[in-house]
Structure formats: structure tokens, C-alpha cells
Short mmCIF file of C-alpha atoms in Angstrom, two decimals:
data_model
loop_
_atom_site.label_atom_id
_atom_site.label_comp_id
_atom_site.label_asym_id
_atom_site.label_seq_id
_atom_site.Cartn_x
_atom_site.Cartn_y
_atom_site.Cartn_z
CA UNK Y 1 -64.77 -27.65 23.47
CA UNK Y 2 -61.84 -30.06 22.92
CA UNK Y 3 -61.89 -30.70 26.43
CA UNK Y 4 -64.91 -31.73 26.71
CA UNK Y 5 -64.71 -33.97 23.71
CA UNK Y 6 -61.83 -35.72 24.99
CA UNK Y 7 -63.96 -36.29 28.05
CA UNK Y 8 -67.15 -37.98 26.50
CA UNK Y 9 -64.70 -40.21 25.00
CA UNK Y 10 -62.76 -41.28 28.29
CA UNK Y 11 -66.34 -41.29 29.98
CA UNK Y 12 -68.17 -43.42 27.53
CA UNK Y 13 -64.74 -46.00 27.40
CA UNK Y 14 -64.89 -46.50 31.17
CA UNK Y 15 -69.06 -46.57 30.86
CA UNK Y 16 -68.21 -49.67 27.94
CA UNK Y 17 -66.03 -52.13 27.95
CA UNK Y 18 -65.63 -56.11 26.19
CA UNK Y 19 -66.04 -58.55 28.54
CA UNK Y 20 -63.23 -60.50 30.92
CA UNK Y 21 -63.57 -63.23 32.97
CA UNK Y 22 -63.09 -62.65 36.31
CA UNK Y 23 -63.22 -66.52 37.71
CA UNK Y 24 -62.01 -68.88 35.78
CA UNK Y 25 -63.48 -72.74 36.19
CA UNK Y 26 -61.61 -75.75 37.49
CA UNK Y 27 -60.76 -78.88 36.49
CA UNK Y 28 -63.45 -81.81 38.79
CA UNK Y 29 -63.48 -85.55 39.13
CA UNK Y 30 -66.97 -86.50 40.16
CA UNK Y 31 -69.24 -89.36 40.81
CA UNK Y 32 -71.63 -90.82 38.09
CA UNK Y 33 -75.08 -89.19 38.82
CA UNK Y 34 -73.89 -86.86 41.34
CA UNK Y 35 -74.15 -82.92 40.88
CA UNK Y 36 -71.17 -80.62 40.20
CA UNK Y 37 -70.73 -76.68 38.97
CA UNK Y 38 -68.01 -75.47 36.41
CA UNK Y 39 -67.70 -71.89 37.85
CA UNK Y 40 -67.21 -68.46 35.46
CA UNK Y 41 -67.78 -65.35 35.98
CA UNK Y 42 -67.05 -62.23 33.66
CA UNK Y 43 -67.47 -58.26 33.72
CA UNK Y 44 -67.90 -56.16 31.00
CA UNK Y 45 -70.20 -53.53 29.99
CA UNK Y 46 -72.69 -54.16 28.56
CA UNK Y 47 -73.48 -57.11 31.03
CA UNK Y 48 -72.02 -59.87 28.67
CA UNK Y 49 -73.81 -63.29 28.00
CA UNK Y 50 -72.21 -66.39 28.91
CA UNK Y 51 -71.68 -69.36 26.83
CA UNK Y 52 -70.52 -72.52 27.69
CA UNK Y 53 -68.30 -74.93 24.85
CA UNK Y 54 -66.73 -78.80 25.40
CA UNK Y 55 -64.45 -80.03 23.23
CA UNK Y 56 -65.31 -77.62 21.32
CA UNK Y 57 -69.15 -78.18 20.67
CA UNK Y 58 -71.38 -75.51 22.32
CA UNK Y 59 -72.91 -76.92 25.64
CA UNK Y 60 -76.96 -77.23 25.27
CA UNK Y 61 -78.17 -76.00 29.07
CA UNK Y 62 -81.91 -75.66 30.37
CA UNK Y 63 -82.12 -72.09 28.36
CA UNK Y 64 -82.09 -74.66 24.70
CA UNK Y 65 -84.22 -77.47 26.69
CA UNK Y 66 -86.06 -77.04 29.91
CA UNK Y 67 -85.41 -80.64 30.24
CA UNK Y 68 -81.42 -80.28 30.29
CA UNK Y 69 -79.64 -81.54 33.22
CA UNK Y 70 -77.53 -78.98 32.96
CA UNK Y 71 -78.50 -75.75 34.14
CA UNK Y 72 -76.53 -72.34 33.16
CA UNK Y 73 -77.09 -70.00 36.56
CA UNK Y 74 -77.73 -66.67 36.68
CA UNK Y 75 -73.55 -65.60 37.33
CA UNK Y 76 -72.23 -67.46 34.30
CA UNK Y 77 -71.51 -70.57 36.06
CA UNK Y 78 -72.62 -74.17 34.96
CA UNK Y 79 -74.29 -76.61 37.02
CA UNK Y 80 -74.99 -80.06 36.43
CA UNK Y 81 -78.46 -81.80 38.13
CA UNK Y 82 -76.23 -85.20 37.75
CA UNK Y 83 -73.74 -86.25 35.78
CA UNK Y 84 -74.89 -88.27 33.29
CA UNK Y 85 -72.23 -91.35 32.11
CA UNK Y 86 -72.62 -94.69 30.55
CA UNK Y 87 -70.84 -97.31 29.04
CA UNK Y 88 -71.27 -96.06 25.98
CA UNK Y 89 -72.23 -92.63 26.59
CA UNK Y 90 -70.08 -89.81 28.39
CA UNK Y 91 -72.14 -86.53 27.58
CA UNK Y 92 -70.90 -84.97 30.28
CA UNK Y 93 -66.38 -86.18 30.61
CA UNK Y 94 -64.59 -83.39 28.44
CA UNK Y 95 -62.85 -80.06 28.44
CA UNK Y 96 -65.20 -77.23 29.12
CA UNK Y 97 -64.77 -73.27 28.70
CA UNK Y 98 -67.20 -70.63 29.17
CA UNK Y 99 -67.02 -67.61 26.72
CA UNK Y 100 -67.98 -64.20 27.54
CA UNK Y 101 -69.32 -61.89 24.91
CA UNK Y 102 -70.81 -58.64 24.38
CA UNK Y 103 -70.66 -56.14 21.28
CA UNK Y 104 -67.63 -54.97 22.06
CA UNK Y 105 -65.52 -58.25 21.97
CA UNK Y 106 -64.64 -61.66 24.04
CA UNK Y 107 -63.22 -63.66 26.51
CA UNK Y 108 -62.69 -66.99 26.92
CA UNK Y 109 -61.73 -68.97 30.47
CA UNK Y 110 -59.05 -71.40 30.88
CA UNK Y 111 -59.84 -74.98 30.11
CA UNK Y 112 -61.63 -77.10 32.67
CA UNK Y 113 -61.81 -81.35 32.20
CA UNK Y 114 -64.80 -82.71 33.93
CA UNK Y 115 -63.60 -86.21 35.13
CA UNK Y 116 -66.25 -89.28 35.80
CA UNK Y 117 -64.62 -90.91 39.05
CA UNK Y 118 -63.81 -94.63 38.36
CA UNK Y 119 -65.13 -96.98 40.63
#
């Protein structure tokens, strides 16, 4: 009986587990109105849900706005239609993470900056 116990208990730990990210996005310099992807991917059980932050603020992607021009895709990562930069307006230039959550905890990536190339 004990044994068996004991086993549930290892089972249902290796069946659940918080989430950890597994690729962690990089920093990018790219052109005004050209597309880019911040990369992140996590495991964890159950499947966690991806959220993307910059400079601290959470990041509003076509799931809040099916007109974003950002897009978050289907592995966690998060793609931009074009980057969108003015001269008085820089939605898009900032430090990005993606955090990872499920019911049993989270994970957040390493900081990424998302650089407008100067012309």
C-alpha cells in the first residue's frame, strides 16, 4: 500500500510540472516597417500559456486585437507584421520577455531589446 502511494505521487509529479522556458529570445536591430520574431518557447505540464511583457507593460498581440501587428504564434514566440516607429512614436524599441505560466508556477526568459536600425 505504501508503495504504491509513493508511486502515484512520483507518477503524477513527472505527469505535472510548472513551466520552463526552453528557448530563450534574442536581442534584434531591425529596419522600420520590416518584420522580425522574438522567439520563446517553454514546457511544462499542463501546456503553459505564453505571455509576452516590454518594459514591463504586457504586450497587446492579435489574441487582444485582431488588428495588432503583432502576432503571438502558436509556439510562444512573437512576431511582428512590421515594426512600427516614428518620430514620436516607438511602440515597438524596448526590452521584451515572454513569461510562461501554468497552475503550478512560472518562468520568465532572459531579456531581449528590440532595436529600430538608424538610417
Amino acid at each position: 500500500f505504501i508503495f504504491r502511494k509513493c508511486y502515484l505521487v512520483l507518477n503524477e509529479r513527472y505527469l505535472y510540472f510548472p513551466p520552463r522556458i526552453v528557448e530563450h529570445p534574442s536581442d534584434v536591430i531591425v529596419s522600420k516597417g520590416e518584420p522580425t520574431t522574438l522567439n520563446c518557447k517553454a514546457e511544462g505540464r499542463p501546456t503553459p500559456t505564453i505571455e509576452w511583457y516590454k518594459d514591463g507593460e504586457r504586450v497587446e498581440t492579435d489574441k487582444d486585437d485582431p488588428r495588432s501587428h503583432r502576432m503571438l504564434l502558436p509556439s510562444g514566440s512573437l512576431f511582428f507584421l512590421r515594426i512600427v516607429h516614428g518620430r514620436r512614436s516607438k511602440p515597438d524599441e524596448g526590452s521584451y520577455v515572454c513569461v510562461a505560466r501554468n497552475y503550478l508556477g512560472e518562468a520568465v526568459s532572459r531579456n531581449a531589446s528590440l532595436e529600430v536600425a538608424r538610417k
